[in-house]
Structures are given as C-alpha cells and as structure tokens.
mmCIF file of C-alpha atoms in Angstrom:
data_model
loop_
_atom_site.group_PDB
_atom_site.id
_atom_site.type_symbol
_atom_site.label_atom_id
_atom_site.label_comp_id
_atom_site.label_asym_id
_atom_site.label_seq_id
_atom_site.Cartn_x
_atom_site.Cartn_y
_atom_site.Cartn_z
ATOM 1 C CA UNK A 246 22.583 124.906 -36.054
ATOM 2 C CA UNK A 247 19.905 124.830 -38.750
ATOM 3 C CA UNK A 248 20.788 124.498 -42.416
ATOM 4 C CA UNK A 249 20.762 127.718 -44.455
ATOM 5 C CA UNK A 250 17.630 128.347 -46.487
ATOM 6 C CA UNK A 251 18.168 127.540 -50.159
ATOM 7 C CA UNK A 252 15.715 128.861 -52.762
ATOM 8 C CA UNK A 253 14.401 125.938 -54.809
ATOM 9 C CA UNK A 254 14.832 125.795 -58.609
ATOM 10 C CA UNK A 255 16.478 129.232 -58.511
ATOM 11 C CA UNK A 256 18.199 129.056 -61.913
ATOM 12 C CA UNK A 257 15.046 127.735 -63.537
ATOM 13 C CA UNK A 258 12.931 130.493 -61.949
ATOM 14 C CA UNK A 259 15.330 133.175 -63.202
ATOM 15 C CA UNK A 260 15.181 131.667 -66.690
ATOM 16 C CA UNK A 261 11.375 131.769 -66.600
ATOM 17 C CA UNK A 262 11.340 135.387 -65.394
ATOM 18 C CA UNK A 263 13.866 136.469 -68.066
ATOM 19 C CA UNK A 264 14.646 139.648 -66.111
ATOM 20 C CA UNK A 265 15.748 142.689 -68.056
ATOM 21 C CA UNK A 266 17.658 145.580 -66.422
ATOM 22 C CA UNK A 267 15.311 148.111 -64.870
ATOM 23 C CA UNK A 268 12.277 145.852 -64.957
ATOM 24 C CA UNK A 269 9.884 145.724 -62.011
ATOM 25 C CA UNK A 270 9.168 142.306 -60.505
ATOM 26 C CA UNK A 271 7.192 140.922 -57.562
ATOM 27 C CA UNK A 272 8.390 138.256 -55.155
ATOM 28 C CA UNK A 273 5.099 137.246 -53.601
ATOM 29 C CA UNK A 274 6.656 134.967 -50.986
ATOM 30 C CA UNK A 275 9.781 136.730 -49.700
ATOM 31 C CA UNK A 276 10.711 134.247 -46.938
ATOM 32 C CA UNK A 277 14.483 134.387 -46.470
ATOM 33 C CA UNK A 278 14.883 136.555 -49.556
ATOM 34 C CA UNK A 279 16.667 134.086 -51.824
ATOM 35 C CA UNK A 280 14.657 134.790 -54.965
ATOM 36 C CA UNK A 281 14.583 138.517 -54.236
ATOM 37 C CA UNK A 282 18.373 138.688 -53.881
ATOM 38 C CA UNK A 283 18.847 136.939 -57.218
ATOM 39 C CA UNK A 284 16.281 139.174 -58.900
ATOM 40 C CA UNK A 285 17.995 142.304 -57.578
ATOM 41 C CA UNK A 286 21.354 140.964 -58.792
ATOM 42 C CA UNK A 287 19.819 140.461 -62.242
ATOM 43 C CA UNK A 288 18.915 144.161 -62.319
ATOM 44 C CA UNK A 289 15.255 144.173 -61.344
ATOM 45 C CA UNK A 290 13.447 146.517 -58.996
ATOM 46 C CA UNK A 291 11.602 144.189 -56.614
ATOM 47 C CA UNK A 292 8.394 144.529 -54.616
ATOM 48 C CA UNK A 293 8.499 141.698 -52.063
ATOM 49 C CA UNK A 294 5.427 140.499 -50.171
ATOM 50 C CA UNK A 295 5.276 138.276 -47.107
ATOM 51 C CA UNK A 296 2.390 137.714 -44.717
ATOM 52 C CA UNK A 297 4.811 136.788 -41.923
ATOM 53 C CA UNK A 298 5.969 139.860 -39.949
ATOM 54 C CA UNK A 299 9.150 138.017 -38.906
ATOM 55 C CA UNK A 300 10.217 137.653 -42.539
ATOM 56 C CA UNK A 301 9.715 141.356 -43.212
ATOM 57 C CA UNK A 302 11.516 142.355 -40.006
ATOM 58 C CA UNK A 303 14.539 140.195 -40.908
ATOM 59 C CA UNK A 304 14.798 141.429 -44.506
ATOM 60 C CA UNK A 305 17.900 143.277 -45.630
ATOM 61 C CA UNK A 306 17.102 146.732 -47.039
ATOM 62 C CA UNK A 307 18.096 147.580 -50.602
ATOM 63 C CA UNK A 308 17.560 150.731 -52.622
ATOM 64 C CA UNK A 309 15.674 148.782 -55.310
ATOM 65 C CA UNK A 310 13.608 146.721 -52.877
ATOM 66 C CA UNK A 311 10.150 147.572 -51.529
ATOM 67 C CA UNK A 312 8.882 145.340 -48.718
ATOM 68 C CA UNK A 313 5.174 144.792 -48.117
ATOM 69 C CA UNK A 314 3.809 142.881 -45.132
ATOM 70 C CA UNK A 315 0.726 141.373 -46.738
ATOM 71 C CA UNK A 316 -0.619 138.225 -48.383
ATOM 72 C CA UNK A 317 0.451 137.619 -51.980
ATOM 73 C CA UNK A 318 -3.242 137.458 -52.899
ATOM 74 C CA UNK A 319 -3.042 141.271 -52.808
ATOM 75 C CA UNK A 320 0.130 141.598 -54.860
ATOM 76 C CA UNK A 321 -1.743 143.510 -57.558
ATOM 77 C CA UNK A 322 -1.459 146.570 -55.323
ATOM 78 C CA UNK A 323 2.120 146.722 -56.652
ATOM 79 C CA UNK A 324 0.723 148.008 -59.953
ATOM 80 C CA UNK A 325 1.932 146.992 -63.412
ATOM 81 C CA UNK A 326 4.909 144.634 -63.210
ATOM 82 C CA UNK A 327 7.106 142.631 -65.571
ATOM 83 C CA UNK A 328 7.254 139.448 -63.547
ATOM 84 C CA UNK A 329 5.835 137.574 -60.562
ATOM 85 C CA UNK A 330 7.327 134.631 -58.669
ATOM 86 C CA UNK A 331 5.470 132.623 -56.023
ATOM 87 C CA UNK A 332 7.100 129.931 -53.861
ATOM 88 C CA UNK A 333 4.108 128.228 -52.272
ATOM 89 C CA UNK A 334 3.993 126.648 -48.818
ATOM 90 C CA UNK A 335 5.658 126.930 -45.448
ATOM 91 C CA UNK A 336 9.221 128.264 -45.279
ATOM 92 C CA UNK A 337 12.117 126.457 -43.660
ATOM 93 C CA UNK A 338 12.555 129.368 -41.247
ATOM 94 C CA UNK A 339 9.022 128.885 -39.940
ATOM 95 C CA UNK A 340 9.510 125.143 -39.557
ATOM 96 C CA UNK A 341 12.837 125.615 -37.771
ATOM 97 C CA UNK A 342 11.321 127.809 -35.026
ATOM 98 C CA UNK A 343 9.592 125.618 -32.400
ATOM 99 C CA UNK A 344 7.690 128.633 -31.101
ATOM 100 C CA UNK A 345 5.795 128.924 -34.390
ATOM 101 C CA UNK A 346 4.257 125.481 -33.959
ATOM 102 C CA UNK A 347 4.659 124.209 -37.520
ATOM 103 C CA UNK A 348 6.711 121.109 -36.790
ATOM 104 C CA UNK A 349 6.128 117.883 -34.869
ATOM 105 C CA UNK A 350 9.896 117.373 -34.537
ATOM 106 C CA UNK A 351 10.172 119.704 -31.542
ATOM 107 C CA UNK A 352 7.643 120.782 -28.931
ATOM 108 C CA UNK A 353 6.049 124.200 -29.141
ATOM 109 C CA UNK A 354 2.689 125.952 -29.001
ATOM 110 C CA UNK A 355 0.158 124.547 -31.465
ATOM 111 C CA UNK A 356 0.078 127.698 -33.569
ATOM 112 C CA UNK A 357 0.942 127.334 -37.313
ATOM 113 C CA UNK A 358 -0.194 130.877 -38.244
ATOM 114 C CA UNK A 359 1.958 132.430 -40.972
ATOM 115 C CA UNK A 360 0.555 135.893 -40.266
ATOM 116 C CA UNK A 361 0.752 135.424 -36.471
ATOM 117 C CA UNK A 362 -2.834 136.642 -36.290
ATOM 118 C CA UNK A 363 -6.278 135.080 -36.311
ATOM 119 C CA UNK A 364 -7.323 131.613 -35.057
ATOM 120 C CA UNK A 365 -4.450 129.226 -34.371
ATOM 121 C CA UNK A 366 -4.257 125.490 -35.052
ATOM 122 C CA UNK A 367 -5.128 124.909 -31.395
ATOM 123 C CA UNK A 368 -8.181 127.173 -31.676
ATOM 124 C CA UNK A 369 -9.418 125.171 -34.651
ATOM 125 C CA UNK A 370 -8.693 121.688 -33.322
ATOM 126 C CA UNK A 371 -10.181 122.416 -29.899
ATOM 127 C CA UNK A 372 -13.487 123.728 -31.237
ATOM 128 C CA UNK A 373 -14.186 122.146 -34.624
ATOM 129 C CA UNK A 374 -16.559 119.273 -35.192
ATOM 130 C CA UNK A 375 -14.903 115.862 -35.499
ATOM 131 C CA UNK A 376 -16.280 115.384 -39.020
ATOM 132 C CA UNK A 377 -14.861 118.721 -40.182
ATOM 133 C CA UNK A 378 -11.428 117.849 -38.784
ATOM 134 C CA UNK A 379 -11.524 114.457 -40.508
ATOM 135 C CA UNK A 380 -12.554 115.959 -43.837
ATOM 136 C CA UNK A 381 -9.724 118.511 -43.744
ATOM 137 C CA UNK A 382 -7.099 115.917 -42.854
ATOM 138 C CA UNK A 383 -8.361 113.656 -45.640
ATOM 139 C CA UNK A 384 -8.623 116.364 -48.307
ATOM 140 C CA UNK A 385 -5.533 118.449 -47.591
ATOM 141 C CA UNK A 386 -3.341 115.713 -46.139
ATOM 142 C CA UNK A 387 -4.406 112.787 -48.327
ATOM 143 C CA UNK A 388 -4.633 110.831 -45.074
ATOM 144 C CA UNK A 389 -6.657 107.617 -45.407
ATOM 145 C CA UNK A 390 -6.934 107.238 -41.624
ATOM 146 C CA UNK A 391 -8.352 110.715 -41.179
ATOM 147 C CA UNK A 392 -11.483 109.677 -39.276
ATOM 148 C CA UNK A 393 -9.535 107.648 -36.766
ATOM 149 C CA UNK A 394 -7.121 110.558 -36.302
ATOM 150 C CA UNK A 395 -9.914 113.111 -35.918
ATOM 151 C CA UNK A 396 -11.563 110.960 -33.257
ATOM 152 C CA UNK A 397 -8.252 110.741 -31.356
ATOM 153 C CA UNK A 398 -7.805 114.522 -31.600
ATOM 154 C CA UNK A 399 -11.263 115.217 -30.186
ATOM 155 C CA UNK A 400 -10.691 112.623 -27.469
ATOM 156 C CA UNK A 401 -7.395 114.325 -26.483
ATOM 157 C CA UNK A 402 -8.819 117.852 -26.235
ATOM 158 C CA UNK A 403 -7.798 120.384 -25.159
ATOM 159 C CA UNK A 404 -4.607 120.342 -27.223
ATOM 160 C CA UNK A 405 -2.041 123.049 -26.512
ATOM 161 C CA UNK A 406 1.270 121.949 -28.054
ATOM 162 C CA UNK A 407 2.631 120.290 -31.171
ATOM 163 C CA UNK A 408 3.475 117.240 -29.072
ATOM 164 C CA UNK A 409 -0.162 117.021 -27.963
ATOM 165 C CA UNK A 410 -1.207 116.770 -31.608
ATOM 166 C CA UNK A 411 1.547 114.402 -32.701
ATOM 167 C CA UNK A 412 0.864 112.082 -29.739
ATOM 168 C CA UNK A 413 -2.841 111.971 -30.628
ATOM 169 C CA UNK A 414 -2.035 111.063 -34.250
ATOM 170 C CA UNK A 415 0.495 108.414 -33.268
ATOM 171 C CA UNK A 416 -1.916 106.950 -30.759
ATOM 172 C CA UNK A 417 -4.550 106.696 -33.491
ATOM 173 C CA UNK A 418 -2.452 105.091 -36.234
ATOM 174 C CA UNK A 419 0.531 103.625 -34.405
ATOM 175 C CA UNK A 420 4.157 104.663 -34.584
ATOM 176 C CA UNK A 421 7.257 102.511 -34.801
ATOM 177 C CA UNK A 422 10.582 104.111 -33.794
ATOM 178 C CA UNK A 423 12.790 104.592 -36.823
ATOM 179 C CA UNK A 424 9.947 104.776 -39.329
ATOM 180 C CA UNK A 425 11.001 106.662 -42.461
ATOM 181 C CA UNK A 426 7.963 108.968 -42.378
ATOM 182 C CA UNK A 427 6.359 110.148 -39.172
ATOM 183 C CA UNK A 428 2.618 109.319 -39.149
ATOM 184 C CA UNK A 429 1.870 112.913 -38.073
ATOM 185 C CA UNK A 430 3.316 114.394 -41.276
ATOM 186 C CA UNK A 431 0.105 114.477 -43.319
ATOM 187 C CA UNK A 432 -2.022 115.716 -40.420
ATOM 188 C CA UNK A 433 0.316 118.614 -39.643
ATOM 189 C CA UNK A 434 0.391 119.565 -43.333
ATOM 190 C CA UNK A 435 -3.389 119.521 -43.601
ATOM 191 C CA UNK A 436 -4.006 121.564 -40.446
ATOM 192 C CA UNK A 437 -1.377 124.124 -41.471
ATOM 193 C CA UNK A 438 -2.910 124.497 -44.931
ATOM 194 C CA UNK A 439 -6.361 124.952 -43.429
ATOM 195 C CA UNK A 440 -5.314 127.467 -40.758
ATOM 196 C CA UNK A 441 -3.564 129.619 -43.373
ATOM 197 C CA UNK A 442 -6.180 129.161 -46.120
ATOM 198 C CA UNK A 443 -3.343 128.165 -48.427
ATOM 199 C CA UNK A 444 -5.345 126.843 -51.393
ATOM 200 C CA UNK A 445 -7.668 129.857 -51.363
ATOM 201 C CA UNK A 446 -4.679 132.156 -51.083
ATOM 202 C CA UNK A 447 -3.058 130.492 -54.089
ATOM 203 C CA UNK A 448 -6.208 130.833 -56.199
ATOM 204 C CA UNK A 449 -6.531 134.509 -55.283
ATOM 205 C CA UNK A 450 -2.801 135.061 -55.808
ATOM 206 C CA UNK A 451 -2.857 133.663 -59.334
ATOM 207 C CA UNK A 452 -5.737 135.995 -60.219
ATOM 208 C CA UNK A 453 -3.868 138.927 -58.633
ATOM 209 C CA UNK A 454 -0.777 138.115 -60.700
ATOM 210 C CA UNK A 455 -2.925 138.046 -63.830
ATOM 211 C CA UNK A 456 -4.161 141.560 -62.998
ATOM 212 C CA UNK A 457 -0.699 142.922 -62.163
ATOM 213 C CA UNK A 458 1.366 141.570 -65.051
ATOM 214 C CA UNK A 459 1.979 143.772 -68.070
ATOM 215 C CA UNK A 460 1.574 142.354 -71.579
ATOM 216 C CA UNK A 461 4.619 140.127 -72.003
ATOM 217 C CA UNK A 462 5.073 139.817 -68.233
ATOM 218 C CA UNK A 463 6.206 136.464 -66.859
ATOM 219 C CA UNK A 464 4.719 134.312 -64.103
ATOM 220 C CA UNK A 465 6.694 131.606 -62.274
ATOM 221 C CA UNK A 466 5.111 129.461 -59.554
ATOM 222 C CA UNK A 467 6.897 126.827 -57.467
ATOM 223 C CA UNK A 468 4.689 124.362 -55.595
ATOM 224 C CA UNK A 469 5.418 121.472 -53.238
ATOM 225 C CA UNK A 470 1.988 119.854 -52.943
ATOM 226 C CA UNK A 471 -0.026 117.964 -55.578
ATOM 227 C CA UNK A 472 -3.214 119.957 -54.899
ATOM 228 C CA UNK A 473 -1.341 123.241 -55.349
ATOM 229 C CA UNK A 474 0.387 122.070 -58.527
ATOM 230 C CA UNK A 475 -2.954 120.943 -59.944
ATOM 231 C CA UNK A 476 -4.450 124.380 -59.235
ATOM 232 C CA UNK A 477 -1.614 126.159 -61.046
ATOM 233 C CA UNK A 478 -1.796 123.701 -63.955
ATOM 234 C CA UNK A 479 -5.544 124.176 -64.389
ATOM 235 C CA UNK A 480 -5.315 127.960 -64.019
ATOM 236 C CA UNK A 481 -2.711 128.225 -66.786
ATOM 237 C CA UNK A 482 -4.501 125.741 -69.046
ATOM 238 C CA UNK A 483 -7.744 127.658 -68.723
ATOM 239 C CA UNK A 484 -6.212 131.109 -69.036
ATOM 240 C CA UNK A 485 -4.193 130.058 -72.091
ATOM 241 C CA UNK A 486 -7.262 128.686 -73.864
ATOM 242 C CA UNK A 487 -6.196 125.044 -73.626
ATOM 243 C CA UNK A 488 -9.264 124.176 -71.533
ATOM 244 C CA UNK A 489 -12.781 125.643 -71.773
ATOM 245 C CA UNK A 490 -13.655 128.267 -69.156
ATOM 246 C CA UNK A 491 -16.513 127.947 -66.732
ATOM 247 C CA UNK A 492 -17.590 125.652 -63.962
ATOM 248 C CA UNK A 493 -20.218 122.971 -63.510
ATOM 249 C CA UNK A 494 -21.653 125.251 -60.799
ATOM 250 C CA UNK A 495 -22.097 128.215 -63.164
ATOM 251 C CA UNK A 496 -24.171 128.840 -66.315
ATOM 252 C CA UNK A 497 -22.363 128.432 -69.623
ATOM 253 C CA UNK A 498 -20.248 131.459 -70.523
ATOM 254 C CA UNK A 499 -21.649 133.024 -73.670
ATOM 255 C CA UNK A 500 -18.552 134.969 -74.655
ATOM 256 C CA UNK A 501 -15.310 133.207 -75.472
ATOM 257 C CA UNK A 502 -12.566 134.675 -73.315
ATOM 258 C CA UNK A 503 -9.375 135.812 -75.000
ATOM 259 C CA UNK A 504 -6.413 133.949 -73.449
ATOM 260 C CA UNK A 505 -4.635 136.040 -70.838
ATOM 261 C CA UNK A 506 -1.549 133.795 -70.801
ATOM 262 C CA UNK A 507 0.562 132.146 -73.478
ATOM 263 C CA UNK A 508 3.842 130.265 -73.799
ATOM 264 C CA UNK A 509 2.891 127.986 -70.919
ATOM 265 C CA UNK A 510 6.042 126.073 -70.010
ATOM 266 C CA UNK A 511 6.289 122.380 -69.292
ATOM 267 C CA UNK A 512 6.547 121.510 -65.594
ATOM 268 C CA UNK A 513 10.121 121.703 -64.349
ATOM 269 C CA UNK A 514 11.461 119.633 -61.461
ATOM 270 C CA UNK A 515 14.724 119.660 -59.569
ATOM 271 C CA UNK A 516 17.738 117.739 -60.783
ATOM 272 C CA UNK A 517 19.249 114.948 -58.716
ATOM 273 C CA UNK A 518 22.143 117.262 -57.917
ATOM 274 C CA UNK A 519 19.849 119.942 -56.484
ATOM 275 C CA UNK A 520 17.889 117.403 -54.440
ATOM 276 C CA UNK A 521 21.180 116.160 -52.998
ATOM 277 C CA UNK A 522 22.043 119.733 -51.954
ATOM 278 C CA UNK A 523 18.528 120.598 -50.817
ATOM 279 C CA UNK A 524 16.144 117.723 -49.978
ATOM 280 C CA UNK A 525 13.214 120.200 -49.900
ATOM 281 C CA UNK A 526 13.510 120.428 -53.686
ATOM 282 C CA UNK A 527 12.445 116.795 -54.119
ATOM 283 C CA UNK A 528 8.731 117.609 -54.289
ATOM 284 C CA UNK A 529 9.040 120.985 -56.057
ATOM 285 C CA UNK A 530 7.413 121.746 -59.411
ATOM 286 C CA UNK A 531 7.849 124.972 -61.378
ATOM 287 C CA UNK A 532 5.198 126.140 -63.841
ATOM 288 C CA UNK A 533 5.506 129.329 -65.849
ATOM 289 C CA UNK A 534 3.745 131.361 -68.529
ATOM 290 C CA UNK A 535 3.759 134.741 -70.266
ATOM 291 C CA UNK A 536 1.001 137.333 -70.016
ATOM 292 C CA UNK A 537 -0.815 138.381 -73.175
ATOM 293 C CA UNK A 538 -2.299 141.812 -73.849
ATOM 294 C CA UNK A 539 -5.839 140.522 -73.167
ATOM 295 C CA UNK A 540 -7.739 141.907 -70.175
ATOM 296 C CA UNK A 541 -7.720 139.906 -66.958
ATOM 297 C CA UNK A 542 -10.673 137.548 -66.759
ATOM 298 C CA UNK A 543 -13.656 138.466 -64.554
ATOM 299 C CA UNK A 544 -13.385 137.629 -60.874
ATOM 300 C CA UNK A 545 -16.045 134.893 -60.974
ATOM 301 C CA UNK A 546 -13.977 133.073 -63.618
ATOM 302 C CA UNK A 547 -10.995 132.808 -61.299
ATOM 303 C CA UNK A 548 -12.573 129.503 -60.204
ATOM 304 C CA UNK A 549 -10.034 126.837 -61.160
ATOM 305 C CA UNK A 550 -11.194 123.728 -59.364
#
C-alpha cells in the first residue's frame, strides 16, 4: 500500500493565500487535490488545473470547484482571481504508478509524460544526440558524470523500460547495494524535467499568474528543485523592483516598469515535524508575494534567467 499524498507546507500556503470567503482562487497543480480541498474549506471558489488526465478523472466534484485539464501555463484563462498556488514537480501519485515510468524503483515503460501525450522519455533517449543527452543530465540533474552516463545510454539503445535506463546509469557510474542515494536519481529527474518542459512551464506559469491575479491577489509557489526555486526568486525580485529588468540578450529597456508584485515573503521551508511526517517536504521551498495594481509586464520581459 502506498502512503497517502500529503500536500507540502499546507498551513504556510494557506497563510500566504489569506483566503477570504467567496474569493476565487486557482490551484494550478491539482494533483491529489490537497490544496484545493483546503482552499474550498476556507471558503474559496477554486479553478483547478492539471495537465495529467488521470488527476482530473480522479478528482472529487464540488459545487465550488471547476476542473480544467490543461497546463498551468494557461491558468490565466480562469480570468481575474484572488489567489494562485503552484506546487511544482512530479506528484507522488505519478511516481507510485509503475506504468507511468517516472520511477527507477519499479520496472515500467520509459514514459514520464505528465500529459500522457507527445514524445516519451524513451522517444527522446533513443533518438537524441549523445551530447544533447549529456547536457540535459548535467544542467537539469546537476550530474557531474553526465557524459559518461549519456555514452552508456546511447550504447544501450534502444531503451524501453525504466530498468533499461537505470541499468545503463548504474553501469556507467557504479552502484553499491545499500547506497543511500541511487545513482540514477539525478538522471531520472533531468529526463523527466526535459520531457515535460518543466522549467519553461514554470516561467510561463508565473507570467500567467501575473496576468490573472487581481490587484491585491496573492501568489504562492512551492518548489522542490534549486533551479525552480531560483526562477521563482528571480521572477519575484524583478517584478517587485528589487532587481533591474531586462536581459543581457536584449537592448536596455528605456521605460522603468512599475512593480507588479509587492510584499515578497521570505522563503519558507518545512519544519522538522513536517519532514518527519512527510519526507517529500525536506526539499520544499515556499515563496509568495502580493499583486499590485500595475499592468502585467510585456511578454518579452517574462525572461527570468
């Protein structure tokens, strides 16, 4: 039996959202519905997005809940809202299903697609250039042995299952029984993030939240990966005026943009007690802010890297 899904930093997220009765909020990453259930209990009307059709199919209906099977990068289709919460990354339900191919702990098809559509992890790994595979594993997985792993992956093609991939990684870097961290962990994370365009989705989702939030609306984002947390941090710093706008790849911006966010909260992490209840919370970071009345910034200034 798998452990029940526990929403991470739930109390802290609810504090950041400061839900008032009758307000309209977006849960951009519905998953098992933990945040949504708490938001409904607090009196909000909720529009919940999830790109995974299984999550939408398993959702419990509620008269104040609207379900949307779509990426959270398009959450602004919900219209003007009072709050947005995003819980970034793979859900425990996806990991716990071997048939989805997210985990190296049990054998299954090498899939990893959150939307269950488009190219799978196997499609990518069986066709991509060795250098591209190595670069993705290095960048998204922070894996120092990425080139050795990529060579082993190409040498093992065609790959069809999660065990095919994990065996290739272990063969490349070695694996001792009983090791605390499986050597395939970083590679699986990197391939999953690439297949689902997770960093691009986060960047687009933050900009969509900026467009959807009313003046005074609240944004709460929970991340589990240092690259994702850095993106949220930079987005909020830039949008709140704490860091100059623009990019080294773009001409200097003549006009000074009015901050679209304020009251940027300090990063919040799980207590020892929560980590003991839910080990997934160990790497979680919550960042939050409040929307100003300023217009959303132009699309080309959504660049945050």
